[in-house]
mmCIF file of the N, C-alpha and C atoms, coordinates in Angstrom:
data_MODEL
# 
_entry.id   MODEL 
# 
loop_
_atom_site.group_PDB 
_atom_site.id 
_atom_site.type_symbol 
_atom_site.label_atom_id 
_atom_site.label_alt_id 
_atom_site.label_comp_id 
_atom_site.label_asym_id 
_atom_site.label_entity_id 
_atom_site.label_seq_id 
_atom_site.pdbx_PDB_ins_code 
_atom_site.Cartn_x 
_atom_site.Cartn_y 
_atom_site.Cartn_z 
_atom_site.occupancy 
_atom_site.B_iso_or_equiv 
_atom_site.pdbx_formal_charge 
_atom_site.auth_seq_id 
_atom_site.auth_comp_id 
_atom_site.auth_asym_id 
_atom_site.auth_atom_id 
_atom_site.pdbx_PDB_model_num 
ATOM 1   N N  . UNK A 1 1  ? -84.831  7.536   1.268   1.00 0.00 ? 1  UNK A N  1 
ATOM 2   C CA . UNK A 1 1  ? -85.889  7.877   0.357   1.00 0.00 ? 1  UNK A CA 1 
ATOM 3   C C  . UNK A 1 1  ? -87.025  6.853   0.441   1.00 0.00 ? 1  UNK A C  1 
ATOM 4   N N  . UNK A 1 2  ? -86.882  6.258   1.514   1.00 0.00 ? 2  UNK A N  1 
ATOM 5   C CA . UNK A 1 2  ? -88.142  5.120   1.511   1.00 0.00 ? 2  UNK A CA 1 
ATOM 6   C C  . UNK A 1 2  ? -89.616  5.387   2.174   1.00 0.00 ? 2  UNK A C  1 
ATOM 7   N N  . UNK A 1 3  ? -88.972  6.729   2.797   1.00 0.00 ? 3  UNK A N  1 
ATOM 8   C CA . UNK A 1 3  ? -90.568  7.122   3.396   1.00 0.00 ? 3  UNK A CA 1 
ATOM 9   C C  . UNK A 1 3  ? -91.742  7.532   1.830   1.00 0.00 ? 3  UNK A C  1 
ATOM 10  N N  . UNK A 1 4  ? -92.639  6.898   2.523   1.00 0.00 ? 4  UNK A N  1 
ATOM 11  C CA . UNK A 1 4  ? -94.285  7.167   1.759   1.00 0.00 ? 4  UNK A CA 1 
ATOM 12  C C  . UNK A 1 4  ? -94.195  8.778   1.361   1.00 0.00 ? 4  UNK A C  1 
ATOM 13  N N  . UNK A 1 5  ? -94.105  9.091   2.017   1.00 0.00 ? 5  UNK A N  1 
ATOM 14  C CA . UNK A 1 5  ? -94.631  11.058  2.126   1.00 0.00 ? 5  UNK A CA 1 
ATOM 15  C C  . UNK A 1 5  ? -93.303  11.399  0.652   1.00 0.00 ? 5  UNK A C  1 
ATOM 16  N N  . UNK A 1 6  ? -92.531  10.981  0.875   1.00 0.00 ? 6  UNK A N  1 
ATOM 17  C CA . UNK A 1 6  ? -90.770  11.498  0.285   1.00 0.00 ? 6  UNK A CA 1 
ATOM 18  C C  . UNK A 1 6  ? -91.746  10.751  -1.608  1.00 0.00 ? 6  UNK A C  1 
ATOM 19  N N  . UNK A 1 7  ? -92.007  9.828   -1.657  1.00 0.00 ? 7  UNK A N  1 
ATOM 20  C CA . UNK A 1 7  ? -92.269  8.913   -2.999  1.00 0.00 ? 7  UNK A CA 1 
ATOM 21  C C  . UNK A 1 7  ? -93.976  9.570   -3.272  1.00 0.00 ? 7  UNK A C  1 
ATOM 22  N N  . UNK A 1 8  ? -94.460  9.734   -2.389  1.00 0.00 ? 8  UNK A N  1 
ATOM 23  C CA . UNK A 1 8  ? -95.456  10.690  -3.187  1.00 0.00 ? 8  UNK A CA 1 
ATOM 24  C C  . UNK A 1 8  ? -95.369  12.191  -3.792  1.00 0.00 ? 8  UNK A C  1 
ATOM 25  N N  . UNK A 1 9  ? -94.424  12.957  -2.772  1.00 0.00 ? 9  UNK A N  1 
ATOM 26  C CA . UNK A 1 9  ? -94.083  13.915  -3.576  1.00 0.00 ? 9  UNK A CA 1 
ATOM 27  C C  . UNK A 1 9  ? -93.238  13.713  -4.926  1.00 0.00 ? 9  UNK A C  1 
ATOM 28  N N  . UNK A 1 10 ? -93.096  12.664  -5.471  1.00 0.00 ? 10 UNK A N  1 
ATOM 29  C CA . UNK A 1 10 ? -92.172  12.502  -6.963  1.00 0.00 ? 10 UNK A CA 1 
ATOM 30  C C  . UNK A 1 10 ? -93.467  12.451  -7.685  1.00 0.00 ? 10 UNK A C  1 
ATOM 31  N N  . UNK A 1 11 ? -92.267  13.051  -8.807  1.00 0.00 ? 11 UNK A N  1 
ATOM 32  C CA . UNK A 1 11 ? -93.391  13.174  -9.977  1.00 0.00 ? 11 UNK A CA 1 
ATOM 33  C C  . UNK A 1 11 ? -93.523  11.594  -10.542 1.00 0.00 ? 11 UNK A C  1 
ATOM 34  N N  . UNK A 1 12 ? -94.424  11.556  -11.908 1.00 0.00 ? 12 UNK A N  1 
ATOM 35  C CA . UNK A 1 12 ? -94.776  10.055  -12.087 1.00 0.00 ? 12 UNK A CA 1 
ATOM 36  C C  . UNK A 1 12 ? -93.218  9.689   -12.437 1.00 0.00 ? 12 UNK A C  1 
ATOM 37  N N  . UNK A 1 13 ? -92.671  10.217  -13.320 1.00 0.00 ? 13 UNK A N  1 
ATOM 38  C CA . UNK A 1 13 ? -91.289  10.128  -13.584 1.00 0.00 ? 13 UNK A CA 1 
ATOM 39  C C  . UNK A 1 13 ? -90.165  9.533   -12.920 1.00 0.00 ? 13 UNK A C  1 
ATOM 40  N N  . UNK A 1 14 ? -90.295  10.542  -12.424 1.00 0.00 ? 14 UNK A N  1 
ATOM 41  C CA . UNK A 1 14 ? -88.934  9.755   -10.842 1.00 0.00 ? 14 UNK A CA 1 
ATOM 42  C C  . UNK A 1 14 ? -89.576  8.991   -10.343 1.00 0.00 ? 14 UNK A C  1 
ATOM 43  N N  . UNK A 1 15 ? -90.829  8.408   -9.989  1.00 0.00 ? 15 UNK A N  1 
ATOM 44  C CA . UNK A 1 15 ? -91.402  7.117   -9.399  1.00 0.00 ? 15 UNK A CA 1 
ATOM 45  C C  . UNK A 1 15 ? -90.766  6.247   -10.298 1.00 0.00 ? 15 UNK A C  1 
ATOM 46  N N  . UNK A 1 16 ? -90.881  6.330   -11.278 1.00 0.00 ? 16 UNK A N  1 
ATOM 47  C CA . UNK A 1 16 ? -90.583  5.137   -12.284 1.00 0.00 ? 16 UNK A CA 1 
ATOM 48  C C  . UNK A 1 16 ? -89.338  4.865   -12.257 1.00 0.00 ? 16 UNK A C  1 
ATOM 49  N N  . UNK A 1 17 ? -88.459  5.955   -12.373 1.00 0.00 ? 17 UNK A N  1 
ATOM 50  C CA . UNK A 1 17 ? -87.191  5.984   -12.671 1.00 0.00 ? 17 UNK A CA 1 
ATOM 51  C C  . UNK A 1 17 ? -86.311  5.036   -10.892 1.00 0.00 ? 17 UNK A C  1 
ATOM 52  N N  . UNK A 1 18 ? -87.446  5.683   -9.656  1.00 0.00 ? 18 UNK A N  1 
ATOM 53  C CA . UNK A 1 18 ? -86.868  4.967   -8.292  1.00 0.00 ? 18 UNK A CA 1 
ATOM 54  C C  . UNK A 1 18 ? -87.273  3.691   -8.293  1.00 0.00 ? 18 UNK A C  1 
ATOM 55  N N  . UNK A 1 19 ? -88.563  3.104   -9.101  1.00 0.00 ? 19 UNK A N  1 
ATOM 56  C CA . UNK A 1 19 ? -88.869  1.692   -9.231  1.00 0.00 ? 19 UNK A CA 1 
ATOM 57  C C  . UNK A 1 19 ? -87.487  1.138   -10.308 1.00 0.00 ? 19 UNK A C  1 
ATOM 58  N N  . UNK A 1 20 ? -87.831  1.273   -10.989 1.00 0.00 ? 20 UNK A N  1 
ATOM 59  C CA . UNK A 1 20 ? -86.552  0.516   -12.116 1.00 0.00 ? 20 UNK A CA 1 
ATOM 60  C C  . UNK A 1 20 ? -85.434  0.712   -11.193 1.00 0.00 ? 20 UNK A C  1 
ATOM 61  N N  . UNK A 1 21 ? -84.496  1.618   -10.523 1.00 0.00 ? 21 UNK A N  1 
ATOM 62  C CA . UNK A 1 21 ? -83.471  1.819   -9.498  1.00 0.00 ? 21 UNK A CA 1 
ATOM 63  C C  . UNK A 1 21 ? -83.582  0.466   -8.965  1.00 0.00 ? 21 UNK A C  1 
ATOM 64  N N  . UNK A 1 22 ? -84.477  0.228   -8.145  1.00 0.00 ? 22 UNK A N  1 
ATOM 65  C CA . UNK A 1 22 ? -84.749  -0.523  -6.902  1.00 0.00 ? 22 UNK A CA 1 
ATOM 66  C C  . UNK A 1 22 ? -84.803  -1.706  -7.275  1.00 0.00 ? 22 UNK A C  1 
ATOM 67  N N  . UNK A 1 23 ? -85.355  -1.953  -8.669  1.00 0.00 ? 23 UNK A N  1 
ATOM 68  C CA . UNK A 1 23 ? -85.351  -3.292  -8.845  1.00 0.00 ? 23 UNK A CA 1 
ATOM 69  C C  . UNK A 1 23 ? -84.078  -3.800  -9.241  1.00 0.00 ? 23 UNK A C  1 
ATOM 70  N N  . UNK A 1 24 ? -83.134  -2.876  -9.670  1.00 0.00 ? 24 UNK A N  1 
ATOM 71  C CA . UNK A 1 24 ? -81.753  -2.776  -10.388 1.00 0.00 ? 24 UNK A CA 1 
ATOM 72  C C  . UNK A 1 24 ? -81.207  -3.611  -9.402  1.00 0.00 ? 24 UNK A C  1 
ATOM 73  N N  . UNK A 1 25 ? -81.226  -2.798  -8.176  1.00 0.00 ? 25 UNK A N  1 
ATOM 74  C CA . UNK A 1 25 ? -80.562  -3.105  -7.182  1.00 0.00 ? 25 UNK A CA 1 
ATOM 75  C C  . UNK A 1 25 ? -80.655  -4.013  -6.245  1.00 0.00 ? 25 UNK A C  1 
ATOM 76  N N  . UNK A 1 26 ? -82.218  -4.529  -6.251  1.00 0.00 ? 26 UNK A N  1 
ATOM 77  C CA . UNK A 1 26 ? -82.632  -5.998  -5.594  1.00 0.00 ? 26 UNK A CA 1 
ATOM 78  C C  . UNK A 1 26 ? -81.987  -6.939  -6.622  1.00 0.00 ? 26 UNK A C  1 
ATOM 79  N N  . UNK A 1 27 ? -82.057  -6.981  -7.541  1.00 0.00 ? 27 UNK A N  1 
ATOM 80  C CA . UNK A 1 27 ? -81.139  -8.167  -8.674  1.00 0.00 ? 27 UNK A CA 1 
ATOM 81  C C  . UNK A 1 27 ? -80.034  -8.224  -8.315  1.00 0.00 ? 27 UNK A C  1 
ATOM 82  N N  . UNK A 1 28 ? -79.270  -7.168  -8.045  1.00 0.00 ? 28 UNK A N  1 
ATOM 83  C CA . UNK A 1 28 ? -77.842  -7.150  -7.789  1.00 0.00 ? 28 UNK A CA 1 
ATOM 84  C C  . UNK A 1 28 ? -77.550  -7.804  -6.410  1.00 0.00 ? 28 UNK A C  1 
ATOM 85  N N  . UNK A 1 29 ? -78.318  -7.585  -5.638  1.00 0.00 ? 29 UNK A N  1 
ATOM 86  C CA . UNK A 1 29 ? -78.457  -8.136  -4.102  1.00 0.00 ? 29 UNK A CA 1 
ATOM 87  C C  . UNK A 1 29 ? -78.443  -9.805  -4.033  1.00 0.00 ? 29 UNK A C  1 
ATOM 88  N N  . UNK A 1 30 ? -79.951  -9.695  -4.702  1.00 0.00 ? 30 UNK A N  1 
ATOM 89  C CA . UNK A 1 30 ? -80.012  -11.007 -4.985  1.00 0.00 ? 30 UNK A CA 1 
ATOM 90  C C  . UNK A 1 30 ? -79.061  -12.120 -5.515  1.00 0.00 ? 30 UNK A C  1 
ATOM 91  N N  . UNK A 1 31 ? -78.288  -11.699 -7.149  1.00 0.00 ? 31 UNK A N  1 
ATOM 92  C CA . UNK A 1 31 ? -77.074  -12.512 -7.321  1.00 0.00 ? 31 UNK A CA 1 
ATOM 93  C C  . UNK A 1 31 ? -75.914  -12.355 -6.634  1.00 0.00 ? 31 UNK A C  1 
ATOM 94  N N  . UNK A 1 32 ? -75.550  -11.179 -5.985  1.00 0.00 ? 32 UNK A N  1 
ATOM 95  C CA . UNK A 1 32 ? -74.356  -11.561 -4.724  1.00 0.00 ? 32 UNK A CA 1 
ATOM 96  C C  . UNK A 1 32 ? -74.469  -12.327 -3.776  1.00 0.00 ? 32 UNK A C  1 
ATOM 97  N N  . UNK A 1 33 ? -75.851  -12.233 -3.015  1.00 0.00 ? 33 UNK A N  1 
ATOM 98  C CA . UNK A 1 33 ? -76.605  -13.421 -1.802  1.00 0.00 ? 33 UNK A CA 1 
ATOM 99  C C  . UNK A 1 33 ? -76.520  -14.625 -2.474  1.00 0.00 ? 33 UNK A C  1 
ATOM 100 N N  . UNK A 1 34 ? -76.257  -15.453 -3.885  1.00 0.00 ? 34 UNK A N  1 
ATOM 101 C CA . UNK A 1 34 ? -76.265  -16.657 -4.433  1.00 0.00 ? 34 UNK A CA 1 
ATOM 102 C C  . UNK A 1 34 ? -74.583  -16.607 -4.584  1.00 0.00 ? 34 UNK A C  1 
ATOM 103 N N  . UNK A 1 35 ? -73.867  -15.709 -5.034  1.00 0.00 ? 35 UNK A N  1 
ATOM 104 C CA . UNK A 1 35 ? -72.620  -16.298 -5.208  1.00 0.00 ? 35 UNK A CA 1 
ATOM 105 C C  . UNK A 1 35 ? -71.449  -16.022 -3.947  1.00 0.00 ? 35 UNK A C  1 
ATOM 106 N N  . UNK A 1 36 ? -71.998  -15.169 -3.537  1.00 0.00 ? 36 UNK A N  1 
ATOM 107 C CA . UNK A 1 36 ? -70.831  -14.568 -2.723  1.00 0.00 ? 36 UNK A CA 1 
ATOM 108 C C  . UNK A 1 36 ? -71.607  -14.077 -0.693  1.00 0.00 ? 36 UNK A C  1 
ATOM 109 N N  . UNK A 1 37 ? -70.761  -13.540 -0.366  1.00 0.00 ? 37 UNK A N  1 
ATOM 110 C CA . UNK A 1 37 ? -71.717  -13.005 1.270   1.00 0.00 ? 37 UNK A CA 1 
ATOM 111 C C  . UNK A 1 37 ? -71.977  -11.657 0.838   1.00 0.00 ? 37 UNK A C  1 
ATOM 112 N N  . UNK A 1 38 ? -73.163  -11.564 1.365   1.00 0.00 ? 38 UNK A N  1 
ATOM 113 C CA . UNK A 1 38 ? -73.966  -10.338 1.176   1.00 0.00 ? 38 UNK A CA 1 
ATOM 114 C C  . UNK A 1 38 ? -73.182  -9.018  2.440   1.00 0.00 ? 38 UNK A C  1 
ATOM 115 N N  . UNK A 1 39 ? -72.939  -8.169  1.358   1.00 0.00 ? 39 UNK A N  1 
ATOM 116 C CA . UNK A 1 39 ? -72.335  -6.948  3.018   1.00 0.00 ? 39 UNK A CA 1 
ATOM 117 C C  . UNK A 1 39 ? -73.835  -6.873  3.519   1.00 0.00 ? 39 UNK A C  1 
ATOM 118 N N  . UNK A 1 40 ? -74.781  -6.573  3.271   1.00 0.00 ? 40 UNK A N  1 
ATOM 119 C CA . UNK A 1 40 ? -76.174  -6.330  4.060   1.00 0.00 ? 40 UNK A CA 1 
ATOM 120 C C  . UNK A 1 40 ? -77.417  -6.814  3.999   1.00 0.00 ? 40 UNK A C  1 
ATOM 121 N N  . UNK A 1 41 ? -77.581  -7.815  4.074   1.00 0.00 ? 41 UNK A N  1 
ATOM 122 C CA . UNK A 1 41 ? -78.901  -8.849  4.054   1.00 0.00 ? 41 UNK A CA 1 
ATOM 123 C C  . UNK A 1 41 ? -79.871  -7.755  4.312   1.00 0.00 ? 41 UNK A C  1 
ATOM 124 N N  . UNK A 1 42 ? -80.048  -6.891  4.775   1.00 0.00 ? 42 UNK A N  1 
ATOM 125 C CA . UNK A 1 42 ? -80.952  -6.089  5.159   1.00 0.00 ? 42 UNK A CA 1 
ATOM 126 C C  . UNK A 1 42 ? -81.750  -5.380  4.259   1.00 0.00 ? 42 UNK A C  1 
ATOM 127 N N  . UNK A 1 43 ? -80.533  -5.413  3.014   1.00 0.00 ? 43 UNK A N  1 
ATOM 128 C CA . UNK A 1 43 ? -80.891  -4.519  1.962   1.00 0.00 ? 43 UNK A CA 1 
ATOM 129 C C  . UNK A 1 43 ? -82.241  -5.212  1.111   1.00 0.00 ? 43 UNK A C  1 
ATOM 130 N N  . UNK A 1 44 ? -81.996  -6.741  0.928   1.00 0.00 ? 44 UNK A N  1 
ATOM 131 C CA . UNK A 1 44 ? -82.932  -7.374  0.125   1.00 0.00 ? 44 UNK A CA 1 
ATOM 132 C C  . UNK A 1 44 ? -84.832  -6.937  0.586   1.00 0.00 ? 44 UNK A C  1 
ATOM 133 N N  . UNK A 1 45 ? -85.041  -6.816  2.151   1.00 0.00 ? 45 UNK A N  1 
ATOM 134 C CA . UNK A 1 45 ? -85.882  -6.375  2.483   1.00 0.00 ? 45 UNK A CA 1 
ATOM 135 C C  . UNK A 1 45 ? -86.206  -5.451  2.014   1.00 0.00 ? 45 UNK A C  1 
ATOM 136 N N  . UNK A 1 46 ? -85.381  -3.912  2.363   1.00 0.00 ? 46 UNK A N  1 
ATOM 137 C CA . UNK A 1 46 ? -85.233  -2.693  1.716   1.00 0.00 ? 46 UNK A CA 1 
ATOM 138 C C  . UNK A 1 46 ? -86.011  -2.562  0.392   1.00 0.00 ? 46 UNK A C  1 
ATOM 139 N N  . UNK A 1 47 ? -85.141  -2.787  0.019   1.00 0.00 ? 47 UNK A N  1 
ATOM 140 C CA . UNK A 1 47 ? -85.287  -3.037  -1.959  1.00 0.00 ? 47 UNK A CA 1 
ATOM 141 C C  . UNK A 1 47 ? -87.254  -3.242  -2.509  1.00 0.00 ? 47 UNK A C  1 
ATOM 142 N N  . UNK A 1 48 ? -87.072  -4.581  -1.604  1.00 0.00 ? 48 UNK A N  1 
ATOM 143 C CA . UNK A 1 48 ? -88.566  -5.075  -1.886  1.00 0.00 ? 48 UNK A CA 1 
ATOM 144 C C  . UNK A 1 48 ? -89.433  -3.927  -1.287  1.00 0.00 ? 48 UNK A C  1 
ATOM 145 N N  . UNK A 1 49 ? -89.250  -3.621  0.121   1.00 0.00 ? 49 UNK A N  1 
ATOM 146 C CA . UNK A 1 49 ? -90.639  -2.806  0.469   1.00 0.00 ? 49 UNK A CA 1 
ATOM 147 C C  . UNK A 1 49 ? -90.585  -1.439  -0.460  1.00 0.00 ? 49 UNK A C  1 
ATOM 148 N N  . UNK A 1 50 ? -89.656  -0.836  -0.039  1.00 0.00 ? 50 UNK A N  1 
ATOM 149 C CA . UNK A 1 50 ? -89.432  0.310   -1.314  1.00 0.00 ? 50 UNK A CA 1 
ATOM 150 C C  . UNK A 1 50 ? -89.757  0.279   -2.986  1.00 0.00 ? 50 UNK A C  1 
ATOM 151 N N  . UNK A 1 51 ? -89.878  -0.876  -3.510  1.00 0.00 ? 51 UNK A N  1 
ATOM 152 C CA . UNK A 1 51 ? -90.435  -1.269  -4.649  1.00 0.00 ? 51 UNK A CA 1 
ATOM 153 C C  . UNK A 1 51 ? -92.088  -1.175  -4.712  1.00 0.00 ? 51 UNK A C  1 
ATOM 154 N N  . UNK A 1 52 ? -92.346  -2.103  -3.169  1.00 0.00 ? 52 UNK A N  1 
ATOM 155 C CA . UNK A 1 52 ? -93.712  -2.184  -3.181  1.00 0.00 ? 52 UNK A CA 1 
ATOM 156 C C  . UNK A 1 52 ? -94.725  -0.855  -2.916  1.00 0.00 ? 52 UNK A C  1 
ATOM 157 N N  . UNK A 1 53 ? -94.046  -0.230  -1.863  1.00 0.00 ? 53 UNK A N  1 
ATOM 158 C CA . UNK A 1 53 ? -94.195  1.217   -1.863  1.00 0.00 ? 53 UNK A CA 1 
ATOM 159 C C  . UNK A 1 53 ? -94.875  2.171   -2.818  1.00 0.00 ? 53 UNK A C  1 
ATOM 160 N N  . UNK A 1 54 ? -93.428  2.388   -4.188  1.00 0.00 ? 54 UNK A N  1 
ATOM 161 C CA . UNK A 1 54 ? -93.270  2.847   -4.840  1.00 0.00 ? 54 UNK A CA 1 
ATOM 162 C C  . UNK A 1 54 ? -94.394  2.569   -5.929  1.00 0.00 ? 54 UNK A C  1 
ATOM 163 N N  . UNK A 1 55 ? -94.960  1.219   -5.732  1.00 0.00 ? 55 UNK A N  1 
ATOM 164 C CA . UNK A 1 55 ? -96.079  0.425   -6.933  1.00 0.00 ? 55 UNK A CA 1 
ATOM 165 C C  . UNK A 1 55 ? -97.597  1.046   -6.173  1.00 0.00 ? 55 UNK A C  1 
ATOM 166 N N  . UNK A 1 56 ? -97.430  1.017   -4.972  1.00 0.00 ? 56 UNK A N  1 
ATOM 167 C CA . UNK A 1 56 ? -98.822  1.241   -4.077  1.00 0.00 ? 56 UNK A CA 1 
ATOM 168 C C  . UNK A 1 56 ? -99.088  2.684   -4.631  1.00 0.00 ? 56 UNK A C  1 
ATOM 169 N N  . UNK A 1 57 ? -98.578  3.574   -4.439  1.00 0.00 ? 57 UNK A N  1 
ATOM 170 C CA . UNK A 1 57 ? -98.665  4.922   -4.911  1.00 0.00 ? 57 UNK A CA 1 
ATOM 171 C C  . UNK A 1 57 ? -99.096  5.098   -6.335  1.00 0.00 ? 57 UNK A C  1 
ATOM 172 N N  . UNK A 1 58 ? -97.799  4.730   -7.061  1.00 0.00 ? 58 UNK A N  1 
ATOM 173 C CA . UNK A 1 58 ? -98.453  4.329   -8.577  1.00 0.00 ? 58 UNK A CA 1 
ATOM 174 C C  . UNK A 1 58 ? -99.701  3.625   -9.190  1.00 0.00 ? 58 UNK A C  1 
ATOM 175 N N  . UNK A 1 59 ? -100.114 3.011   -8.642  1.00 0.00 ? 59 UNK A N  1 
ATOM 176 C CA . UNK A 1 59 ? -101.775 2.244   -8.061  1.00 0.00 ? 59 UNK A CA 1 
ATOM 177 C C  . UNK A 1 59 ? -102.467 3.264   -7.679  1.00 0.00 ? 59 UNK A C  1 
ATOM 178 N N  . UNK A 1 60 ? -102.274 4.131   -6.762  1.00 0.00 ? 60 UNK A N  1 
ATOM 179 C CA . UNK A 1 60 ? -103.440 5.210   -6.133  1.00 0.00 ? 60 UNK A CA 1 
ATOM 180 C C  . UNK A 1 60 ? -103.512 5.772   -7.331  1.00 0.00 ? 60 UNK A C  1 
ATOM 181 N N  . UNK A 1 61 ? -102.745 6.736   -8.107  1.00 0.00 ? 61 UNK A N  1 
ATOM 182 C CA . UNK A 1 61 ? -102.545 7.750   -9.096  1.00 0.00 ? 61 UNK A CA 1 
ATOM 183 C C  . UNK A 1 61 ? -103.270 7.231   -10.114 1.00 0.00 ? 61 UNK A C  1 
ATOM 184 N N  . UNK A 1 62 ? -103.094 6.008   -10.540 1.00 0.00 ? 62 UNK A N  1 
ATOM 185 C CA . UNK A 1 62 ? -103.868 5.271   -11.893 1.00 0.00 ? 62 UNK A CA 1 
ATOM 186 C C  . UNK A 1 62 ? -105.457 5.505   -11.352 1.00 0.00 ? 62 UNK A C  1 
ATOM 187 N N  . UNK A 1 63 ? -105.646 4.848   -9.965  1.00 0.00 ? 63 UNK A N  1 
ATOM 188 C CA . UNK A 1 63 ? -106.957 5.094   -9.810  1.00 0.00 ? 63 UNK A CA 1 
ATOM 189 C C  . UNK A 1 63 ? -107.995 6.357   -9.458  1.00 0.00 ? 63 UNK A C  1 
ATOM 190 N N  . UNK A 1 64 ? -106.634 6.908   -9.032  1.00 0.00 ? 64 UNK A N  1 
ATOM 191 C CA . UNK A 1 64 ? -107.218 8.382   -9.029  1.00 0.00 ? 64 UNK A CA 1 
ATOM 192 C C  . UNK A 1 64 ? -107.628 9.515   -10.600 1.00 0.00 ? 64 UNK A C  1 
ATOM 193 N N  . UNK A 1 65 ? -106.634 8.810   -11.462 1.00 0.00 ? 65 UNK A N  1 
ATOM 194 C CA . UNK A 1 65 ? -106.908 9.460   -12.731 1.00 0.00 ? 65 UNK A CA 1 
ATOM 195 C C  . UNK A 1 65 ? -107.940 9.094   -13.477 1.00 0.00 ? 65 UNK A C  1 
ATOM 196 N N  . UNK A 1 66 ? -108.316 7.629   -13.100 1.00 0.00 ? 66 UNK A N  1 
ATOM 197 C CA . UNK A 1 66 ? -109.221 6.827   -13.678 1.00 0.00 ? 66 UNK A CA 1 
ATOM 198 C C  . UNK A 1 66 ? -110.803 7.443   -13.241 1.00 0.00 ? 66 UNK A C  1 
ATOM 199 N N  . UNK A 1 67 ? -110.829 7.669   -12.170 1.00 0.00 ? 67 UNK A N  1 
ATOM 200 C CA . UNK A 1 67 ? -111.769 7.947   -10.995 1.00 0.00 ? 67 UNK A CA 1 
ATOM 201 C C  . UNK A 1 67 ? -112.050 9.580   -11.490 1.00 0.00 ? 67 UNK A C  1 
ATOM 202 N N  . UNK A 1 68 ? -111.513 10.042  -12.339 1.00 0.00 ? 68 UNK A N  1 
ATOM 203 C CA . UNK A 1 68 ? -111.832 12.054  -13.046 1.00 0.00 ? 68 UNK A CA 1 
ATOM 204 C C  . UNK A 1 68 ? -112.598 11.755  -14.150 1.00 0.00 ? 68 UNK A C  1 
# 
């Protein structure tokens, strides 16, 4: 679900609901990578761009509503 095209078709809703997800889950990443071995270092990347993603879009929409 990390493609651009896939997070613009969500409504504002599920954007929000896949941001809060993502950040859920970078925290969780994050305190296993401090206490324990991470099964997928890969994920911490993940997490973040998919967050940032998810904010870039939410950014267009504000400015696009702003911009009517």
């Amino acid at each position: 679900m990390s493609k651009a095209k896939e997070l613009r078709d969500m409504s504002d809703e599920q954007l929000d609901l896949t941001v809060k997800e993502a950040v859920d889950k970078l925290f969780r990443a994050r305190v296993q990578s401090q206490t324990e071995r991470l099964d997928a270092p890969s994920e911490l990347k993940r997490q973040r761009r998919l967050i940032a993603r998810a904010k870039t879009i939410q950014g267009e929409r504000q400015r696009a509503a702003a911009a009517k």
